[in-house]
Short mmCIF file of C-alpha atoms and ligand atoms in Angstrom, two decimals:
data_model
loop_
_atom_site.label_atom_id
_atom_site.label_comp_id
_atom_site.label_asym_id
_atom_site.label_seq_id
_atom_site.Cartn_x
_atom_site.Cartn_y
_atom_site.Cartn_z
CA MET A 1 -18.54 36.83 -78.02
CA GLY A 2 -22.16 37.75 -77.77
CA TYR A 3 -25.31 37.61 -79.25
CA PRO A 4 -26.09 35.91 -81.41
CA ILE A 5 -23.77 33.29 -80.52
CA VAL A 6 -24.66 33.92 -76.89
CA ARG A 7 -28.71 33.96 -76.12
CA MET A 8 -29.05 33.93 -72.73
CA ARG A 9 -32.79 32.97 -73.10
CA ARG A 10 -31.67 29.41 -74.44
CA LEU A 11 -31.32 27.99 -70.59
CA ARG A 12 -35.30 29.30 -69.27
CA GLN A 13 -36.77 27.94 -72.65
CA ASN A 14 -38.94 25.66 -70.29
CA GLU A 15 -39.04 24.16 -66.92
CA LEU A 16 -36.86 21.24 -67.60
CA LEU A 17 -34.03 23.42 -68.30
CA ARG A 18 -34.64 26.15 -65.63
CA GLY A 19 -34.54 23.17 -63.41
CA LEU A 20 -31.38 21.79 -64.34
CA ILE A 21 -29.45 25.17 -63.76
CA ARG A 22 -31.33 26.58 -60.87
CA GLU A 23 -28.30 26.99 -57.80
CA HIS A 24 -30.70 27.38 -55.22
CA GLN A 25 -34.08 25.69 -53.86
CA ILE A 26 -36.01 25.89 -50.94
CA ARG A 27 -36.17 22.54 -48.57
CA PRO A 28 -38.46 22.09 -45.88
CA GLU A 29 -35.44 20.60 -43.60
CA LYS A 30 -33.35 23.83 -43.69
CA LEU A 31 -36.28 25.61 -41.92
CA VAL A 32 -36.93 26.26 -38.85
CA GLN A 33 -40.52 26.67 -37.49
CA PRO A 34 -40.77 29.04 -34.13
CA LEU A 35 -43.55 28.29 -31.79
CA PHE A 36 -45.06 29.72 -28.95
CA VAL A 37 -45.45 27.68 -25.94
CA CYS A 38 -48.15 28.69 -23.13
CA PRO A 39 -49.70 27.04 -19.84
CA GLY A 40 -52.54 24.98 -19.84
CA GLU A 41 -54.12 22.02 -21.21
CA GLY A 42 -56.78 22.29 -24.58
CA VAL A 43 -55.04 25.95 -25.73
CA GLU A 44 -54.67 26.98 -28.82
CA LYS A 45 -54.81 31.10 -29.37
CA PRO A 46 -54.36 32.19 -32.92
CA ILE A 47 -51.54 35.87 -32.27
CA ALA A 48 -54.06 38.52 -33.73
CA SER A 49 -50.79 40.07 -36.22
CA MET A 50 -49.44 36.42 -36.56
CA PRO A 51 -52.25 34.69 -39.35
CA GLY A 52 -51.86 31.19 -38.98
CA CYS A 53 -49.73 31.22 -36.16
CA SER A 54 -50.78 30.50 -32.22
CA GLN A 55 -49.66 30.25 -28.41
CA MET A 56 -50.50 26.46 -28.04
CA SER A 57 -50.16 24.33 -24.59
CA VAL A 58 -47.62 21.45 -24.31
CA ASP A 59 -50.73 19.09 -25.40
CA ARG A 60 -51.41 21.06 -28.74
CA LEU A 61 -48.16 21.82 -29.75
CA VAL A 62 -46.48 17.97 -29.75
CA GLU A 63 -49.61 17.27 -32.26
CA ASP A 64 -48.44 20.60 -34.23
CA VAL A 65 -45.02 19.64 -34.02
CA ARG A 66 -45.71 15.87 -35.63
CA SER A 67 -47.52 17.51 -37.92
CA LEU A 68 -44.37 19.59 -39.02
CA ARG A 69 -42.55 16.69 -39.02
CA ASP A 70 -44.85 14.33 -41.33
CA HIS A 71 -44.51 17.69 -44.02
CA ASP A 72 -40.65 17.33 -43.79
CA VAL A 73 -39.62 20.41 -41.53
CA ARG A 74 -36.99 19.10 -39.12
CA SER A 75 -36.74 21.63 -36.67
CA VAL A 76 -38.83 24.00 -34.14
CA ILE A 77 -37.76 26.57 -32.27
CA LEU A 78 -39.48 27.31 -28.71
CA PHE A 79 -40.51 30.34 -27.08
CA GLY A 80 -42.24 30.39 -23.37
CA LEU A 81 -44.97 32.44 -22.26
CA PRO A 82 -44.10 31.32 -18.61
CA GLU A 83 -46.92 31.16 -15.49
CA LYS A 84 -44.90 33.42 -13.37
CA LYS A 85 -42.71 36.79 -14.27
CA ASP A 86 -39.70 38.62 -11.68
CA ALA A 87 -37.22 40.99 -12.14
CA VAL A 88 -34.34 38.28 -12.64
CA GLY A 89 -36.51 36.15 -14.21
CA THR A 90 -36.22 33.37 -12.09
CA SER A 91 -39.05 31.41 -14.06
CA ALA A 92 -36.69 31.00 -17.19
CA ALA A 93 -34.52 28.19 -15.54
CA ASP A 94 -37.45 26.35 -13.94
CA GLU A 95 -37.06 22.74 -15.00
CA GLN A 96 -41.78 22.69 -14.52
CA GLY A 97 -41.81 25.97 -16.95
CA VAL A 98 -43.86 25.34 -20.23
CA VAL A 99 -40.60 25.19 -22.19
CA PRO A 100 -38.78 22.80 -20.57
CA ARG A 101 -42.01 20.45 -20.32
CA ALA A 102 -42.32 20.97 -23.98
CA VAL A 103 -39.31 20.00 -24.81
CA ARG A 104 -39.23 16.18 -22.83
CA ALA A 105 -42.71 16.05 -24.22
CA ILE A 106 -42.04 16.64 -28.08
CA LYS A 107 -38.30 14.32 -27.08
CA GLN A 108 -40.82 11.74 -25.98
CA SER A 109 -43.01 12.19 -28.96
CA VAL A 110 -41.62 12.96 -31.49
CA PRO A 111 -38.22 12.47 -31.34
CA ASP A 112 -36.97 12.74 -35.10
CA ILE A 113 -37.07 16.64 -34.93
CA LEU A 114 -34.29 18.84 -33.76
CA VAL A 115 -35.62 21.32 -30.64
CA TRP A 116 -33.95 24.54 -30.20
CA CYS A 117 -34.83 26.61 -27.12
CA ASP A 118 -34.54 29.94 -27.77
CA VAL A 119 -32.15 31.88 -24.52
CA CYS A 120 -33.25 34.74 -23.54
CA LEU A 121 -34.42 36.89 -20.18
CA CYS A 122 -37.21 39.09 -21.62
CA GLU A 123 -40.23 36.59 -21.82
CA TYR A 124 -39.25 35.75 -18.10
CA THR A 125 -39.04 39.41 -16.95
CA ASP A 126 -41.47 41.99 -15.30
CA HIS A 127 -39.89 44.62 -16.90
CA GLY A 128 -39.95 43.48 -20.44
CA HIS A 129 -35.95 43.13 -21.05
CA CYS A 130 -33.80 40.42 -22.45
CA GLY A 131 -31.06 40.87 -18.80
CA VAL A 132 -31.45 41.74 -15.27
CA LEU A 133 -31.55 45.41 -14.37
CA ALA A 134 -28.88 47.59 -11.79
CA GLY A 135 -31.31 50.90 -11.36
CA ASP A 136 -32.16 51.38 -15.19
CA ARG A 137 -29.67 49.91 -16.90
CA ILE A 138 -28.87 46.14 -17.53
CA ASP A 139 -26.48 44.35 -15.39
CA ASN A 140 -24.49 42.49 -18.61
CA ASP A 141 -22.85 40.46 -16.07
CA ALA A 142 -25.06 39.34 -13.49
CA THR A 143 -27.06 38.19 -16.36
CA LEU A 144 -25.15 35.97 -17.67
CA GLN A 145 -25.36 33.56 -14.75
CA ARG A 146 -29.24 33.69 -15.25
CA LEU A 147 -28.93 32.68 -18.67
CA ARG A 148 -26.56 30.20 -18.27
CA ALA A 149 -28.92 28.21 -15.68
CA MET A 150 -31.83 28.76 -18.21
CA ALA A 151 -29.46 27.05 -21.14
CA LEU A 152 -28.91 23.92 -18.71
CA ALA A 153 -32.73 23.87 -17.78
CA CYS A 154 -33.37 23.63 -21.80
CA ALA A 155 -30.33 20.85 -21.84
CA ARG A 156 -31.72 18.98 -19.38
CA ALA A 157 -34.83 18.37 -20.87
CA GLY A 158 -33.33 17.65 -23.92
CA ALA A 159 -32.97 20.67 -26.49
CA ASP A 160 -30.48 19.90 -29.09
CA VAL A 161 -29.35 23.70 -29.79
CA ILE A 162 -29.45 26.19 -27.46
CA ALA A 163 -29.79 29.33 -29.03
CA PRO A 164 -29.57 32.88 -27.08
CA SER A 165 -31.08 35.94 -28.55
CA ASP A 166 -30.41 38.37 -25.58
CA MET A 167 -27.25 40.12 -27.33
CA MET A 168 -24.74 40.63 -23.57
CA ASP A 169 -21.36 40.41 -23.83
CA GLY A 170 -19.99 36.85 -23.18
CA ARG A 171 -22.97 35.08 -22.81
CA ILE A 172 -21.95 32.30 -25.49
CA GLY A 173 -18.46 31.69 -23.56
CA ALA A 174 -20.65 31.17 -20.52
CA ILE A 175 -23.00 29.17 -21.81
CA ARG A 176 -20.68 26.86 -23.41
CA ARG A 177 -18.70 26.59 -20.44
CA GLY A 178 -21.68 25.75 -18.14
CA LEU A 179 -22.69 23.22 -20.63
CA ASP A 180 -19.88 21.64 -21.32
CA GLY A 181 -19.15 21.64 -17.18
CA ALA A 182 -22.86 19.69 -16.52
CA GLY A 183 -21.75 16.94 -19.21
CA PHE A 184 -23.47 18.45 -22.25
CA GLU A 185 -20.44 19.34 -25.02
CA ASN A 186 -22.13 17.90 -27.51
CA LYS A 187 -25.25 20.45 -27.16
CA ILE A 188 -25.56 23.01 -30.35
CA ILE A 189 -25.23 26.44 -29.16
CA VAL A 190 -26.42 28.86 -32.23
CA SER A 191 -25.78 32.41 -31.59
CA TYR A 192 -27.83 34.75 -32.10
CA ALA A 193 -24.32 37.06 -33.43
CA ALA A 194 -25.90 40.15 -35.54
CA LYS A 195 -29.36 40.93 -33.46
CA TYR A 196 -30.38 44.59 -34.32
CA ALA A 197 -32.60 46.56 -32.33
CA SER A 198 -35.32 46.50 -34.94
CA SER A 199 -39.07 47.46 -35.63
CA PHE A 200 -39.76 44.70 -37.20
CA TYR A 201 -40.54 42.97 -33.71
CA GLY A 202 -43.61 44.41 -33.54
CA PRO A 203 -45.54 41.45 -33.63
CA PHE A 204 -43.38 38.85 -31.90
CA ARG A 205 -43.91 41.20 -28.49
CA ASP A 206 -47.76 41.03 -29.33
CA ALA A 207 -46.76 36.47 -29.09
CA ALA A 208 -44.08 36.32 -26.54
CA ASP A 209 -45.07 39.45 -24.42
CA CYS A 210 -42.07 40.86 -23.79
CA ALA A 211 -41.90 44.40 -25.00
CA PRO A 212 -39.78 45.98 -22.59
CA GLN A 213 -42.21 48.43 -20.30
CA VAL A 214 -39.72 51.49 -19.69
CA GLY A 215 -37.02 52.18 -22.37
CA ASP A 216 -35.61 50.35 -26.07
CA ARG A 217 -32.81 47.29 -26.30
CA ARG A 218 -30.94 50.05 -28.47
CA SER A 219 -28.10 49.77 -25.11
CA TYR A 220 -27.83 45.96 -26.15
CA GLN A 221 -29.17 45.15 -29.17
CA MET A 222 -27.26 45.98 -32.81
CA ASP A 223 -27.81 49.63 -34.50
CA PRO A 224 -29.32 49.41 -38.04
CA ALA A 225 -26.75 51.29 -39.47
CA ASN A 226 -23.48 49.42 -38.73
CA SER A 227 -22.49 46.52 -40.06
CA ASP A 228 -18.39 45.83 -39.56
CA GLU A 229 -19.79 45.57 -36.11
CA ALA A 230 -21.72 42.69 -36.95
CA LEU A 231 -18.35 41.00 -38.22
CA ARG A 232 -16.75 42.17 -34.58
CA GLU A 233 -19.84 39.81 -33.17
CA VAL A 234 -19.47 37.01 -35.09
CA ALA A 235 -15.73 37.07 -34.85
CA LEU A 236 -15.76 36.94 -30.84
CA ASP A 237 -19.27 34.65 -30.67
CA LEU A 238 -16.94 31.76 -32.78
CA GLU A 239 -14.63 32.83 -30.74
CA GLU A 240 -16.45 31.63 -27.42
CA GLY A 241 -17.53 28.67 -29.13
CA ALA A 242 -21.11 28.97 -31.45
CA ASP A 243 -21.21 26.22 -33.33
CA MET A 244 -23.55 28.37 -35.94
CA VAL A 245 -24.20 32.12 -35.94
CA MET A 246 -27.34 33.81 -37.08
CA VAL A 247 -28.33 36.89 -38.68
CA LYS A 248 -31.58 38.69 -37.54
CA PRO A 249 -33.58 40.16 -39.41
CA ALA A 250 -32.99 38.98 -42.45
CA LEU A 251 -34.69 40.92 -45.49
CA SER A 252 -33.33 44.29 -44.36
CA TYR A 253 -29.99 42.65 -43.61
CA LEU A 254 -29.39 39.90 -46.57
CA ASP A 255 -25.30 42.50 -46.82
CA ILE A 256 -25.02 41.54 -43.30
CA ILE A 257 -25.65 37.63 -44.07
CA TYR A 258 -23.34 37.76 -47.43
CA ARG A 259 -20.00 39.63 -45.38
CA VAL A 260 -20.85 37.09 -42.55
CA LYS A 261 -21.01 33.88 -44.72
CA GLU A 262 -18.25 35.12 -47.26
CA GLN A 263 -15.59 36.13 -44.00
CA PHE A 264 -15.86 33.20 -41.61
CA ARG A 265 -17.56 30.49 -44.00
CA VAL A 266 -19.65 28.79 -41.04
CA PRO A 267 -23.16 27.95 -41.03
CA VAL A 268 -24.56 30.76 -41.14
CA ALA A 269 -28.52 31.14 -39.75
CA ALA A 270 -30.82 33.93 -40.79
CA TYR A 271 -33.94 34.62 -38.85
CA ASN A 272 -36.79 35.90 -41.01
CA VAL A 273 -38.95 38.06 -38.05
CA SER A 274 -42.42 38.21 -37.51
CA GLY A 275 -42.87 41.30 -38.98
CA GLU A 276 -41.59 40.78 -42.62
CA PHE A 277 -43.95 37.51 -42.26
CA ALA A 278 -46.49 39.78 -41.30
CA MET A 279 -46.20 42.27 -43.94
CA VAL A 280 -45.83 39.82 -46.51
CA ARG A 281 -49.38 37.73 -45.23
CA ALA A 282 -51.33 41.16 -44.22
CA ALA A 283 -50.78 42.31 -48.20
CA GLY A 284 -51.71 38.65 -49.38
CA GLN A 285 -55.07 39.12 -47.24
CA LEU A 286 -56.02 41.89 -49.09
CA GLY A 287 -54.98 40.84 -52.50
CA TRP A 288 -51.95 42.84 -53.36
CA LEU A 289 -49.47 40.65 -53.68
CA ASP A 290 -49.57 36.88 -54.19
CA ALA A 291 -48.30 35.97 -50.78
CA GLU A 292 -47.04 32.20 -51.84
CA GLY A 293 -44.91 33.42 -55.03
CA ALA A 294 -43.46 36.48 -52.80
CA THR A 295 -42.25 34.10 -49.42
CA LEU A 296 -40.53 31.62 -51.62
CA GLU A 297 -39.16 34.23 -53.27
CA ILE A 298 -38.50 36.13 -49.25
CA LEU A 299 -37.06 32.35 -48.48
CA LEU A 300 -34.78 32.16 -51.58
CA SER A 301 -33.42 35.60 -51.27
CA ILE A 302 -31.92 35.14 -47.76
CA HIS A 303 -30.91 31.51 -48.70
CA ARG A 304 -28.60 33.12 -52.12
CA ALA A 305 -27.45 35.45 -49.54
CA GLY A 306 -25.54 32.43 -47.45
CA ALA A 307 -27.69 31.57 -45.50
CA ASP A 308 -27.79 27.98 -44.83
CA VAL A 309 -30.75 27.74 -42.12
CA ILE A 310 -33.58 29.73 -42.17
CA LEU A 311 -35.98 30.47 -39.35
CA THR A 312 -39.65 31.54 -40.47
CA TYR A 313 -42.73 31.68 -39.25
CA HIS A 314 -43.64 30.26 -43.01
CA ALA A 315 -42.60 27.19 -42.67
CA ARG A 316 -45.18 25.30 -41.74
CA GLU A 317 -47.38 26.83 -45.12
CA VAL A 318 -44.08 26.37 -47.06
CA ALA A 319 -43.41 22.83 -46.28
CA ARG A 320 -47.09 22.13 -47.42
CA TRP A 321 -46.48 23.72 -50.78
CA LEU A 322 -43.65 22.03 -51.60
CA ASN A 323 -45.29 18.57 -50.59
CA GLY A 324 -48.20 19.52 -53.23
CA GLY A 325 -50.64 21.32 -51.11
CA ARG A 326 -51.12 18.45 -48.68
C1 PBG B 401 -36.25 37.84 -27.77
C2 PBG B 401 -36.36 37.54 -29.01
C3 PBG B 401 -36.72 38.33 -29.90
C4 PBG B 401 -36.94 37.52 -30.98
C5 PBG B 401 -36.68 36.86 -31.13
N1 PBG B 401 -36.32 36.60 -30.09
C6 PBG B 401 -37.47 39.59 -29.83
C7 PBG B 401 -36.85 41.06 -29.25
O1 PBG B 401 -35.83 41.05 -29.17
O2 PBG B 401 -37.16 41.95 -29.13
C8 PBG B 401 -38.05 38.27 -32.58
C9 PBG B 401 -38.67 37.57 -33.46
C10 PBG B 401 -39.38 38.05 -34.15
O3 PBG B 401 -40.00 39.13 -34.26
O4 PBG B 401 -39.83 37.16 -35.34
N2 PBG B 401 -35.33 38.44 -26.99
#
């Protein structure tokens, strides 16, 4: 049976019908806003390559989180800009560091929001790599202890979700055992399971001051040419105890999101990264495209591919748009 009995346009006639059959929707509670915490007080330093995003001291950050909460965003993920860096990222595990202080302040002032902590050493090491070095190589197993210490500092401060983004082998198991051993068996681990060595992280490395001083991240982050390998990464992280797995970046990796969801049927997150954000905002500022329309379309595509949760710098504005521009 076909045309003229079947007419696909029948269900597209008006917004009532289109709304009725719409399969996917962007909702603020499915979005996670990344935030950059820096030392000091009253600091709000705009990030040039990420319009609308700033590095914020704890006091400003709490106000920002309150406003996100008022717009129905229910999760934030924190990245720290520490006061001190060294070769092994000691300050990452400091309970008085910027991230643990921010977690405590948020939990006290805005309790009904989920606080995620990105766990990785690159913001805390003076060489900018995600692990500790042995000569010019990353020492995988020595890094695990540092990551576990960092995860514990975040957990003790009250973080709800621990999100390791370093791509060391065995880190999910190491962190899970560390958390369980300290009585934190209910803390959630969202693993950056399939994280690619991507050019789309450029603006973030300015924002978080974490570009590698020598070399690149290709010995630990994945090769963009591979997809079967992503499924192995996900399988291992689930075996080691990850509660949710992430694909990162999102837009150039929709096929990976789709395959991970199809194969594992577990909660999947996707990270719509800084470069993906910057492209849309820059073109929008130039008047080359409608940034609001493009943003919603991009987020829908990530959701449609199979992501349940999206980490995105657009969260704040999308929530505002969805709330009728308040
Ligand atoms: C740290 C980390 C990075 C991002 C999140 N966590 C940068 C990197 O791996 O170089 C990128 C986020 C973004 O670009 O928005 N390991």
